[in-house]
Coordinates of C-alpha atoms in Angstrom, one line a residue:
Chain M
M30 CA 70.0 81.6 77.0
F31 CA 69.5 85.3 77.6
I32 CA 71.3 87.7 75.2
K33 CA 72.9 90.9 76.5
Q34 CA 71.7 93.9 74.7
L35 CA 73.1 97.3 74.2
S36 CA 71.1 100.4 75.0
V37 CA 72.4 103.8 74.0
F38 CA 71.1 107.2 74.7
L39 CA 71.1 109.2 71.4
E40 CA 70.3 112.8 71.1
N41 CA 68.4 113.8 68.0
K42 CA 71.4 115.6 66.3
K43 CA 72.6 115.2 63.0
G44 CA 75.6 113.0 62.7
R45 CA 75.2 111.2 66.2
L46 CA 74.1 107.8 64.8
A47 CA 76.8 108.0 62.0
S48 CA 79.5 108.7 64.7
L49 CA 78.3 105.7 66.6
A50 CA 78.3 103.4 63.7
S51 CA 81.9 104.4 62.9
V52 CA 83.1 103.9 66.6
M53 CA 81.6 100.4 66.3
A54 CA 83.3 99.8 62.9
R55 CA 86.7 101.1 64.0
N56 CA 86.6 98.5 67.0
G57 CA 85.4 95.5 64.9
I58 CA 81.9 95.4 66.7
D59 CA 79.6 93.5 64.6
L60 CA 75.9 94.4 64.8
Y61 CA 73.2 91.7 64.5
A62 CA 70.3 93.5 65.2
L63 CA 69.4 97.2 65.7
S64 CA 66.3 99.1 66.8
I65 CA 65.8 102.8 67.5
A66 CA 62.9 104.5 69.1
D67 CA 62.8 108.3 69.5
T68 CA 60.9 111.3 70.8
T69 CA 61.4 114.7 69.2
N70 CA 64.5 115.3 71.2
F71 CA 66.2 111.9 72.1
G72 CA 66.3 108.5 71.1
I73 CA 67.4 105.0 72.6
L74 CA 69.2 102.7 70.2
R75 CA 69.2 99.1 71.1
A76 CA 71.4 96.6 69.4
L77 CA 72.6 93.1 69.6
T78 CA 76.3 92.6 68.7
N79 CA 79.1 90.0 68.9
D80 CA 80.7 91.5 71.8
T81 CA 78.3 93.8 73.8
D82 CA 80.7 94.3 76.9
K83 CA 83.3 95.6 74.7
A84 CA 81.0 97.6 72.7
A85 CA 79.8 99.2 75.9
R86 CA 83.2 99.9 77.1
I87 CA 84.2 101.5 73.9
L88 CA 81.1 103.7 73.6
R89 CA 81.4 104.9 77.3
E90 CA 84.9 105.8 76.5
E91 CA 83.7 108.0 73.6
G92 CA 81.2 109.7 75.8
F93 CA 78.1 107.9 75.0
M94 CA 75.7 107.0 77.8
V95 CA 75.3 103.2 77.6
N96 CA 73.5 100.5 79.5
T97 CA 73.1 96.8 79.0
T98 CA 70.2 94.6 79.6
E99 CA 69.2 91.1 79.0
V100 CA 66.8 90.1 76.3
I101 CA 65.3 86.7 74.9
A102 CA 65.7 86.0 71.3
A103 CA 62.8 83.6 70.2
E104 CA 62.4 81.9 66.8
V105 CA 58.8 82.3 65.4
D106 CA 57.5 80.8 62.2
D107 CA 57.6 83.3 59.5
R108 CA 53.8 83.1 58.4
P109 CA 50.6 84.6 59.9
G110 CA 50.1 83.6 63.5
G111 CA 53.9 83.0 64.3
L112 CA 54.3 86.1 66.7
A113 CA 50.7 85.6 68.1
K114 CA 51.5 82.2 69.5
V115 CA 54.6 83.4 71.3
L116 CA 52.8 86.4 72.7
D117 CA 49.9 84.1 74.0
V118 CA 52.4 81.9 75.8
L119 CA 53.8 85.1 77.8
D120 CA 50.4 86.5 78.3
A121 CA 49.2 83.3 79.7
G122 CA 52.2 83.4 82.1
G123 CA 51.4 86.7 83.2
I124 CA 54.7 88.2 81.6
G125 CA 54.6 91.7 80.4
V126 CA 56.5 92.6 77.2
E127 CA 58.2 96.0 77.5
Y128 CA 59.2 96.1 73.9
L129 CA 60.4 93.9 71.1
Y130 CA 61.9 94.1 67.7
S131 CA 62.4 91.6 65.0
F132 CA 65.2 90.6 62.5
V133 CA 66.1 87.9 60.1
R134 CA 69.6 86.3 59.9
N135 CA 69.0 84.6 56.5
P136 CA 66.2 84.9 54.1
S137 CA 65.6 81.3 54.4
D138 CA 65.4 81.2 58.1
S139 CA 62.5 81.6 60.3
A140 CA 62.1 85.3 61.8
L141 CA 63.7 86.2 65.3
I142 CA 62.0 88.3 67.9
L143 CA 64.0 89.9 70.4
F144 CA 61.9 90.4 73.6
R145 CA 62.5 92.6 76.6
V146 CA 60.0 91.2 79.3
S147 CA 59.0 92.0 82.8
D148 CA 60.5 88.7 84.1
T149 CA 63.2 87.2 82.0
E150 CA 63.4 84.0 84.0
A151 CA 59.8 83.3 83.8
A152 CA 59.5 84.0 80.3
F153 CA 62.5 81.8 79.6
K154 CA 60.6 78.9 81.4
A155 CA 57.2 79.5 79.7
L156 CA 58.7 79.8 76.2
T157 CA 60.8 76.6 76.5
E158 CA 57.9 74.7 78.0
A159 CA 55.8 75.6 75.3
G160 CA 58.3 74.5 72.8
V161 CA 59.4 77.9 71.3
R162 CA 63.0 77.7 70.3
L163 CA 65.2 80.3 72.0
I164 CA 68.5 81.4 70.3
G165 CA 71.8 82.2 72.2
L166 CA 74.4 84.5 71.1
D167 CA 76.5 81.4 69.8
E168 CA 73.9 80.7 67.3
L169 CA 73.4 84.4 66.2
S170 CA 77.3 84.7 65.4
K171 CA 77.1 81.6 63.0
K172 CA 76.5 83.1 59.6
Chain D
M176 CA 46.4 166.6 79.5
I177 CA 48.8 167.3 82.3
W178 CA 47.3 165.4 85.5
N179 CA 49.3 167.4 88.2
P180 CA 50.8 170.6 86.5
K181 CA 52.2 171.9 89.9
I182 CA 54.6 168.8 90.2
E183 CA 55.0 167.9 86.5
Q184 CA 55.9 171.4 85.5
M185 CA 57.7 172.5 88.6
G186 CA 61.0 174.6 88.2
R187 CA 64.2 172.7 88.8
D188 CA 65.4 174.5 91.8
E189 CA 61.9 174.0 93.5
M190 CA 61.9 170.3 92.6
T191 CA 65.5 170.1 94.0
A192 CA 64.3 171.6 97.2
L193 CA 61.2 169.1 97.4
Q194 CA 63.3 166.1 96.8
T195 CA 66.2 167.3 99.2
A196 CA 63.5 167.6 101.8
R197 CA 61.9 164.4 101.3
L198 CA 65.1 162.4 101.1
R199 CA 66.4 163.8 104.6
E200 CA 62.9 162.6 106.1
T201 CA 63.2 159.3 104.4
V202 CA 66.8 158.9 105.6
A203 CA 65.8 159.7 109.2
R204 CA 62.7 157.7 109.3
Q205 CA 64.8 154.6 107.8
Y206 CA 67.4 155.0 110.3
R207 CA 64.9 155.1 113.2
N208 CA 62.5 152.5 112.1
V209 CA 64.6 149.8 110.0
P210 CA 67.2 148.1 112.1
F211 CA 69.0 147.0 108.8
Y212 CA 69.5 150.6 107.9
K213 CA 70.6 151.8 111.4
E214 CA 73.2 149.0 111.3
R215 CA 74.3 149.7 107.9
F216 CA 74.8 153.5 108.7
D217 CA 76.4 152.8 112.2
A218 CA 78.9 150.3 110.6
I219 CA 80.3 153.0 108.0
G220 CA 79.9 155.8 110.7
L221 CA 77.4 157.5 108.6
A222 CA 74.6 159.7 110.4
P223 CA 71.3 160.5 109.0
E224 CA 72.1 164.1 109.5
D225 CA 75.2 163.7 107.1
I226 CA 72.6 163.6 104.2
R227 CA 71.9 167.1 103.5
S228 CA 71.7 167.5 99.9
L229 CA 71.0 165.2 96.7
D230 CA 74.7 165.2 96.1
D231 CA 75.2 163.2 99.6
L232 CA 72.9 160.5 98.5
K233 CA 76.1 158.6 97.1
L234 CA 77.4 158.5 100.5
I235 CA 74.8 155.8 101.3
P236 CA 75.6 152.2 100.4
V237 CA 73.2 150.5 97.7
T238 CA 70.4 148.2 98.8
T239 CA 70.4 145.1 96.6
K240 CA 67.9 142.2 95.9
E241 CA 70.3 140.2 98.3
D242 CA 69.4 142.6 101.1
L243 CA 65.7 142.0 100.6
R244 CA 66.2 138.4 100.7
N245 CA 68.3 138.5 103.8
N246 CA 65.5 140.6 105.4
Y247 CA 62.8 138.2 104.3
P248 CA 59.8 138.4 104.7
D249 CA 59.1 141.8 106.2
K250 CA 62.2 143.1 108.1
L251 CA 62.3 146.1 105.9
F252 CA 58.8 147.4 106.5
A253 CA 59.2 150.6 108.3
V254 CA 55.7 150.6 110.1
P255 CA 53.9 148.2 112.4
R256 CA 51.8 145.7 110.4
R257 CA 48.5 147.3 111.2
E258 CA 49.4 150.1 109.1
I259 CA 50.1 148.0 106.1
V260 CA 47.0 147.7 103.9
R261 CA 48.4 145.9 100.9
I262 CA 51.3 143.3 100.3
H263 CA 52.6 142.6 97.0
A264 CA 55.8 140.5 96.2
S265 CA 58.2 140.2 93.3
T266 CA 60.0 137.1 92.2
G267 CA 63.2 136.3 94.0
T268 CA 66.4 134.5 93.1
T269 CA 65.9 131.7 95.4
G270 CA 62.2 130.9 94.8
K271 CA 61.0 132.8 97.6
P272 CA 59.4 136.1 96.6
T273 CA 60.3 139.3 98.2
P274 CA 57.1 141.0 99.7
V275 CA 56.6 144.7 99.8
G276 CA 54.3 146.6 102.1
Y277 CA 51.9 149.5 101.5
T278 CA 50.2 151.9 103.7
R279 CA 46.9 153.6 102.7
A280 CA 49.0 156.7 101.9
D281 CA 51.5 154.7 99.7
L282 CA 48.3 153.3 97.7
D283 CA 47.2 157.0 97.3
M284 CA 50.8 158.0 96.2
W285 CA 51.0 155.0 93.6
S286 CA 47.6 156.0 92.3
E287 CA 48.9 159.8 91.8
C288 CA 51.9 158.4 90.0
M289 CA 49.7 156.2 87.6
A290 CA 47.2 158.9 87.0
R291 CA 50.1 161.2 85.7
L292 CA 51.5 158.5 83.3
I293 CA 47.9 157.5 82.2
S294 CA 47.2 160.9 81.4
M295 CA 50.4 161.5 79.7
A296 CA 49.7 158.8 77.4
G297 CA 46.5 160.8 76.5
V298 CA 44.0 158.6 78.3
T299 CA 40.9 160.4 79.8
A300 CA 37.8 159.7 81.7
D301 CA 36.2 159.0 78.5
D302 CA 38.2 155.9 77.8
T303 CA 37.6 152.2 78.5
A304 CA 40.6 150.4 79.6
Q305 CA 41.3 146.8 79.5
I306 CA 43.9 145.5 81.9
S307 CA 45.6 142.3 80.3
F308 CA 48.2 141.9 82.9
G309 CA 48.0 139.0 85.3
Y310 CA 46.3 140.1 88.6
G311 CA 47.9 138.7 91.9
L312 CA 51.1 139.4 93.6
F313 CA 52.6 141.0 90.7
T314 CA 52.2 144.9 91.0
G315 CA 51.5 145.6 87.2
A316 CA 47.5 145.0 87.3
L317 CA 46.6 146.6 90.3
G318 CA 48.9 149.4 90.1
L319 CA 47.5 150.5 86.7
H320 CA 44.0 149.6 87.9
Y321 CA 44.0 152.2 90.7
G322 CA 45.4 154.7 88.4
L323 CA 42.9 154.2 85.7
E324 CA 40.1 154.4 88.2
K325 CA 41.6 157.6 89.7
V326 CA 41.7 159.2 86.2
G327 CA 38.0 158.0 85.8
C328 CA 38.3 155.3 82.9
S329 CA 36.1 152.4 82.7
V330 CA 38.2 149.6 83.8
I331 CA 37.9 145.9 82.7
P332 CA 40.1 143.8 84.8
I333 CA 40.3 140.9 82.5
S334 CA 43.6 139.9 83.5
A335 CA 45.9 137.9 81.2
G336 CA 45.3 134.9 79.0
N337 CA 42.3 133.5 76.9
T338 CA 43.1 135.7 74.1
E339 CA 40.0 135.1 72.0
R340 CA 38.0 136.5 74.9
Q341 CA 40.2 139.5 75.2
I342 CA 39.6 140.3 71.6
M343 CA 35.7 139.6 72.1
M344 CA 35.6 142.1 75.0
M345 CA 37.7 144.6 73.0
Q346 CA 35.0 144.4 70.5
D347 CA 31.9 144.2 72.5
L348 CA 32.8 146.7 75.1
G349 CA 34.7 148.9 72.7
S350 CA 37.9 149.1 74.7
T351 CA 40.0 152.1 73.7
V352 CA 43.1 151.5 76.0
L353 CA 45.2 148.2 76.3
I354 CA 47.3 147.6 79.5
S355 CA 49.7 144.4 79.1
T356 CA 53.3 143.5 78.4
P357 CA 54.4 144.4 74.8
S358 CA 54.6 140.9 73.8
Y359 CA 51.2 140.0 74.9
A360 CA 49.9 143.0 72.7
L361 CA 51.8 141.6 69.8
Y362 CA 50.5 138.2 70.5
I363 CA 46.7 139.7 70.7
A364 CA 47.5 141.3 67.4
D365 CA 48.7 138.1 65.7
T366 CA 45.9 136.2 67.1
M367 CA 43.6 138.7 65.5
E368 CA 45.3 138.3 62.1
R369 CA 45.0 134.4 62.4
L370 CA 41.3 134.6 63.2
G371 CA 40.7 137.1 60.3
I372 CA 39.6 139.8 62.7
G373 CA 40.5 143.4 61.2
K374 CA 41.8 146.2 63.5
D375 CA 38.8 148.2 62.1
T376 CA 36.5 145.9 64.3
I377 CA 38.1 147.3 67.6
R378 CA 38.5 150.9 69.0
L379 CA 41.7 150.6 70.7
R380 CA 43.8 153.6 70.5
V381 CA 46.4 153.5 73.1
G382 CA 48.5 150.9 74.7
L383 CA 50.3 151.4 78.1
F384 CA 52.9 148.7 78.1
G385 CA 55.5 147.5 80.8
G386 CA 56.5 144.5 82.8
E387 CA 59.3 143.8 80.4
G388 CA 61.4 145.8 77.8
S389 CA 60.9 145.8 74.2
T390 CA 62.4 147.1 71.1
E391 CA 61.6 150.0 68.8
E392 CA 60.7 147.6 66.0
M393 CA 58.4 145.7 68.3
R394 CA 56.8 148.8 69.2
A395 CA 56.2 149.9 65.6
A396 CA 54.8 146.4 64.9
I397 CA 52.2 146.7 67.7
E398 CA 51.3 150.2 66.6
D399 CA 50.9 149.0 63.0
K400 CA 48.9 145.9 63.7
L401 CA 46.5 147.3 66.3
G402 CA 46.3 150.9 65.0
I403 CA 47.4 152.4 68.4
L404 CA 49.8 154.7 69.9
A405 CA 52.1 152.4 72.1
T406 CA 53.7 153.9 75.2
E407 CA 56.1 152.4 77.9
N408 CA 56.2 152.9 81.4
Y409 CA 58.6 151.6 84.2
G410 CA 58.7 150.6 87.6
L411 CA 59.4 147.6 89.9
S412 CA 57.8 146.2 92.7
E413 CA 60.7 146.5 95.2
V414 CA 60.2 150.3 95.1
L415 CA 56.5 150.6 94.5
G416 CA 55.5 148.9 91.1
P417 CA 54.8 150.6 88.0
G418 CA 54.7 154.3 88.4
V419 CA 58.4 155.3 88.6
S420 CA 58.3 156.8 85.1
G421 CA 56.5 156.7 81.8
E422 CA 56.3 157.9 78.3
C423 CA 53.9 160.7 77.2
A424 CA 52.6 160.8 73.7
C425 CA 55.9 162.2 72.3
K426 CA 57.5 158.8 73.1
N427 CA 60.6 160.5 73.8
G428 CA 61.7 158.9 77.1
M429 CA 60.1 158.2 80.3
H430 CA 59.2 161.2 82.5
I431 CA 60.1 160.4 86.2
C432 CA 57.9 161.0 89.0
E433 CA 60.5 163.0 90.7
D434 CA 58.6 164.2 93.6
N435 CA 58.3 160.6 94.8
F436 CA 61.6 158.9 93.4
I437 CA 65.2 159.9 93.1
V438 CA 66.6 158.1 90.0
E439 CA 70.3 157.9 89.8
I440 CA 72.2 156.4 87.0
V441 CA 75.3 155.0 88.3
D442 CA 78.5 153.2 87.1
P443 CA 77.8 149.7 88.1
E444 CA 81.3 149.2 89.3
T445 CA 81.8 152.1 91.4
M446 CA 78.1 152.7 92.3
L447 CA 78.9 156.5 91.7
P448 CA 76.5 158.7 89.5
V449 CA 77.6 159.1 85.9
P450 CA 76.9 162.7 84.2
D451 CA 73.4 162.9 82.5
G452 CA 73.2 161.4 79.1
E453 CA 75.6 158.7 80.0
W454 CA 74.5 155.1 80.0
G455 CA 74.6 153.0 83.5
E456 CA 72.6 151.3 86.0
V457 CA 69.4 152.7 87.5
V458 CA 69.4 153.2 91.2
I459 CA 66.2 154.2 92.8
T460 CA 65.3 155.9 96.1
P461 CA 61.6 156.1 96.8
I462 CA 61.4 159.5 98.9
H463 CA 57.7 159.3 99.7
R464 CA 56.9 155.9 100.8
E465 CA 55.9 154.9 104.3
G466 CA 55.2 151.2 104.3
M467 CA 58.7 150.0 102.9
S468 CA 61.3 152.4 101.6
L469 CA 64.7 151.4 100.2
L470 CA 67.8 153.7 100.1
R471 CA 69.4 153.6 96.6
Y472 CA 67.9 150.3 95.4
R473 CA 70.1 148.6 92.6
T474 CA 67.7 147.7 89.8
R475 CA 70.2 146.3 87.6
D476 CA 68.5 147.9 84.5
I477 CA 70.5 149.9 82.3
S478 CA 69.3 153.4 81.1
R479 CA 70.5 157.0 80.8
I480 CA 68.9 160.4 81.6
M481 CA 67.8 161.8 78.2
P482 CA 69.2 165.4 77.5
G483 CA 67.0 168.2 76.5
E484 CA 63.5 169.3 77.3
C485 CA 60.2 167.3 76.1
P486 CA 57.9 169.2 73.7
C487 CA 54.9 168.1 76.0
G488 CA 55.8 170.9 78.5
R489 CA 56.8 168.8 81.4
T490 CA 59.9 169.7 83.1
S491 CA 60.4 166.2 84.7
R492 CA 63.8 164.4 83.9
R493 CA 63.5 161.5 81.6
M494 CA 65.0 158.2 81.4
Q495 CA 65.5 156.4 78.1
K496 CA 64.0 152.9 77.1
L497 CA 65.9 150.1 79.0
R498 CA 68.9 148.9 77.2
G499 CA 69.6 145.7 79.1
R500 CA 70.5 144.5 82.5
T501 CA 73.7 144.2 84.6
D502 CA 72.9 140.8 85.7
D503 CA 71.8 137.5 84.2
M504 CA 68.2 138.0 84.9
L505 CA 65.9 136.6 82.0
I506 CA 62.3 137.7 81.4
I507 CA 60.4 134.9 80.1
R508 CA 56.8 135.8 79.2
G509 CA 56.8 138.7 81.5
V510 CA 58.3 136.4 84.5
N511 CA 61.5 137.3 85.9
V512 CA 63.7 134.0 85.8
Y513 CA 67.3 133.9 87.4
P514 CA 69.5 131.0 86.1
S515 CA 70.6 130.5 89.6
Q516 CA 66.9 129.6 90.4
I517 CA 67.2 126.9 87.7
E518 CA 70.4 125.8 89.0
G519 CA 69.1 125.3 92.5
V520 CA 66.3 123.1 91.1
L521 CA 68.6 120.9 89.0
I522 CA 71.2 120.3 91.5
G523 CA 68.8 118.9 94.0
M524 CA 67.5 116.3 91.5
D525 CA 68.9 112.8 91.0
G526 CA 69.6 111.2 87.6
I527 CA 71.0 114.4 85.8
G528 CA 74.3 116.0 85.9
P529 CA 75.3 119.4 87.3
H530 CA 75.8 121.0 84.0
Y531 CA 73.0 122.7 82.0
E532 CA 72.4 125.1 79.4
L533 CA 69.5 127.5 78.9
V534 CA 68.3 128.6 75.5
V535 CA 65.8 131.5 75.3
H536 CA 64.0 131.3 72.1
N537 CA 62.7 134.7 71.0
H538 CA 59.7 134.2 68.6
R539 CA 58.5 137.3 67.2
T540 CA 55.7 137.7 69.6
L541 CA 56.5 135.4 72.8
N542 CA 59.7 133.9 74.0
S543 CA 60.3 130.5 75.7
L544 CA 62.8 128.9 77.6
E545 CA 64.5 125.5 76.9
V546 CA 66.6 123.9 79.6
R547 CA 69.4 121.4 78.5
V548 CA 70.6 118.8 81.0
E549 CA 72.5 115.7 80.7
P550 CA 71.1 112.5 82.3
T551 CA 73.5 110.4 84.0
D552 CA 71.7 107.4 85.4
E553 CA 72.2 104.6 82.8
T554 CA 69.8 102.4 84.2
M555 CA 67.0 104.7 82.8
L556 CA 67.9 103.4 79.4
V557 CA 66.1 100.3 80.3
D558 CA 62.8 102.0 79.8
Y559 CA 62.1 104.6 77.6
G560 CA 59.2 105.9 80.0
R561 CA 61.8 106.5 82.6
L562 CA 63.5 109.1 80.7
I563 CA 60.0 110.7 79.7
E564 CA 59.1 110.7 83.1
M565 CA 62.2 112.3 84.3
Q566 CA 61.8 115.1 81.8
K567 CA 58.4 115.8 83.2
R568 CA 59.6 115.7 86.8
I569 CA 62.2 118.4 85.9
R570 CA 59.5 120.4 84.3
A571 CA 57.3 120.3 87.2
N572 CA 59.9 121.2 89.7
L573 CA 60.9 124.0 87.7
R574 CA 57.4 125.2 87.4
T575 CA 57.0 125.4 91.2
V576 CA 60.0 127.5 91.6
L577 CA 59.8 129.6 88.4
N578 CA 56.0 129.7 87.7
I579 CA 56.6 129.1 84.0
D580 CA 56.9 125.9 81.9
A581 CA 60.3 125.3 80.5
D582 CA 61.0 122.8 77.6
I583 CA 63.3 120.3 78.9
K584 CA 65.7 118.8 76.5
L585 CA 67.8 115.7 77.5
V586 CA 71.2 115.7 75.6
E587 CA 74.0 113.4 75.6
P588 CA 76.4 113.2 78.5
H589 CA 79.6 115.6 78.1
S590 CA 77.9 117.2 75.2
L591 CA 77.2 120.6 77.2
K592 CA 79.9 123.0 77.5
R593 CA 82.0 123.0 80.4
F594 CA 83.4 126.3 81.9
E595 CA 86.3 127.4 83.8
G596 CA 85.8 130.4 85.4
K597 CA 82.7 132.5 84.7
A598 CA 80.1 130.3 83.0
R599 CA 78.0 131.6 80.1
R600 CA 75.1 129.2 80.2
V601 CA 72.6 131.2 78.5
T602 CA 72.0 131.5 74.7
F603 CA 69.4 133.6 72.7
V604 CA 68.0 132.0 69.5
N605 CA 65.8 134.0 67.3
D606 CA 63.2 131.7 66.0
E607 CA 60.9 132.3 62.9
D608 CA 57.4 132.1 64.3

């Protein structure tokens, strides 16, 4: 139930993000979720796509610095306390969250949170036991 | 005032005779006392006695920075260590400084040269001089220090940094002379402006600047903002330190202390002297040094001998303000930096590629160095902190070698220029302040 996430090094330079987006578009890569963190001189773009291995290969060919990592996508109730509940489970299991970002597939759905954690296996186990629904890539691709 | 009229106004023939005699003594002594020079002379079949006139000087091969490095730390010292009373050092290209030794007589000679340059700028025993050069292995501060004391000035050895305190001391002690790099002088002026301190609250009247080159525009800005006469002086630690030459109040070229130094201007390709007035590389032979003397030291600085006589009444030949260098040395905030030093640090580090680019940002007052490198380790993308960590590590490693802080910029792989043949990795950017 892990999802492979794409990480791309982006220099803070005009047009870099646009050129990445057009490489993805040209190759039919669908972006499900996207997050960018940056400092004054570089950023890391993280994305979920319909084919992360292909995206990584193509971007490397285009000269981008790319890495893939596994993340967990958890469904949380879209109301106050929804995120807190999931974080409490991870906390109780001694699992650190390195970063997270959220996205919504359809306005009617509950929110999805992507977690990059210190121990993916343990997080998977703890969250499943606590009854949190985890989403796989197959489910993300259904629109 | 002319500090030493006998020397500074000596007739040309007499000066040539004095230089010739001292050159011959120096060559004989170097051959006798320094194995490096004996081997070098023997290798080309040159005998010390072959050097009979100033014109023969060109027969001697030049001494380079690399020769100093190869003779690290003190193989070029010409006297036993017990006769050395001071050791300074200049920055080197490999991270190791190149030490320079001085005997007591050398320090006296140095103070004498400095006293001449200081007097030439119009400074007297009535002045209070603030030395805002960093003290330490660098020759600038102590060279000026001893010269100013010899002239009889009240010396404030405040050293570099802490600009607000510099200004306070200037106001409270009534400093009339400022000793610093030109860029630091301008920085002090800008700080005063920012703090709303008018130049009428200080008593500075003369500046003796060195340690780096400057433009006439920069000089004009310093003179205007601080209300002073700004003079420049020249020297390098390999041959002594400051004291080789300096400007008088006419600001009409730097008068060379010719009794102590032979300054040649040569074609950097052939190492042969060019006619007076033509630009070329400055090659210096100290002819009155004991602790360590060099024969025809290649400075890599570009200048020319100025034609005509100076209205100040001195007869010494003058070199024009430096126009650049024949190598790739950069001067960042007064510190000499060679791209090869940076390369050495970067190549030894994991996680980054071998390509790099240096960007020197020239702000109006201070310059700064940006080092661009390409990260190559993809696993670092897992955690933002690892990239930041690497930036810090590069900065710290460069600091150890260069003694300055550089801005490290991580750029995308393959984005830096690749070179075939001679790489041009340095660019200069003029930033708005």
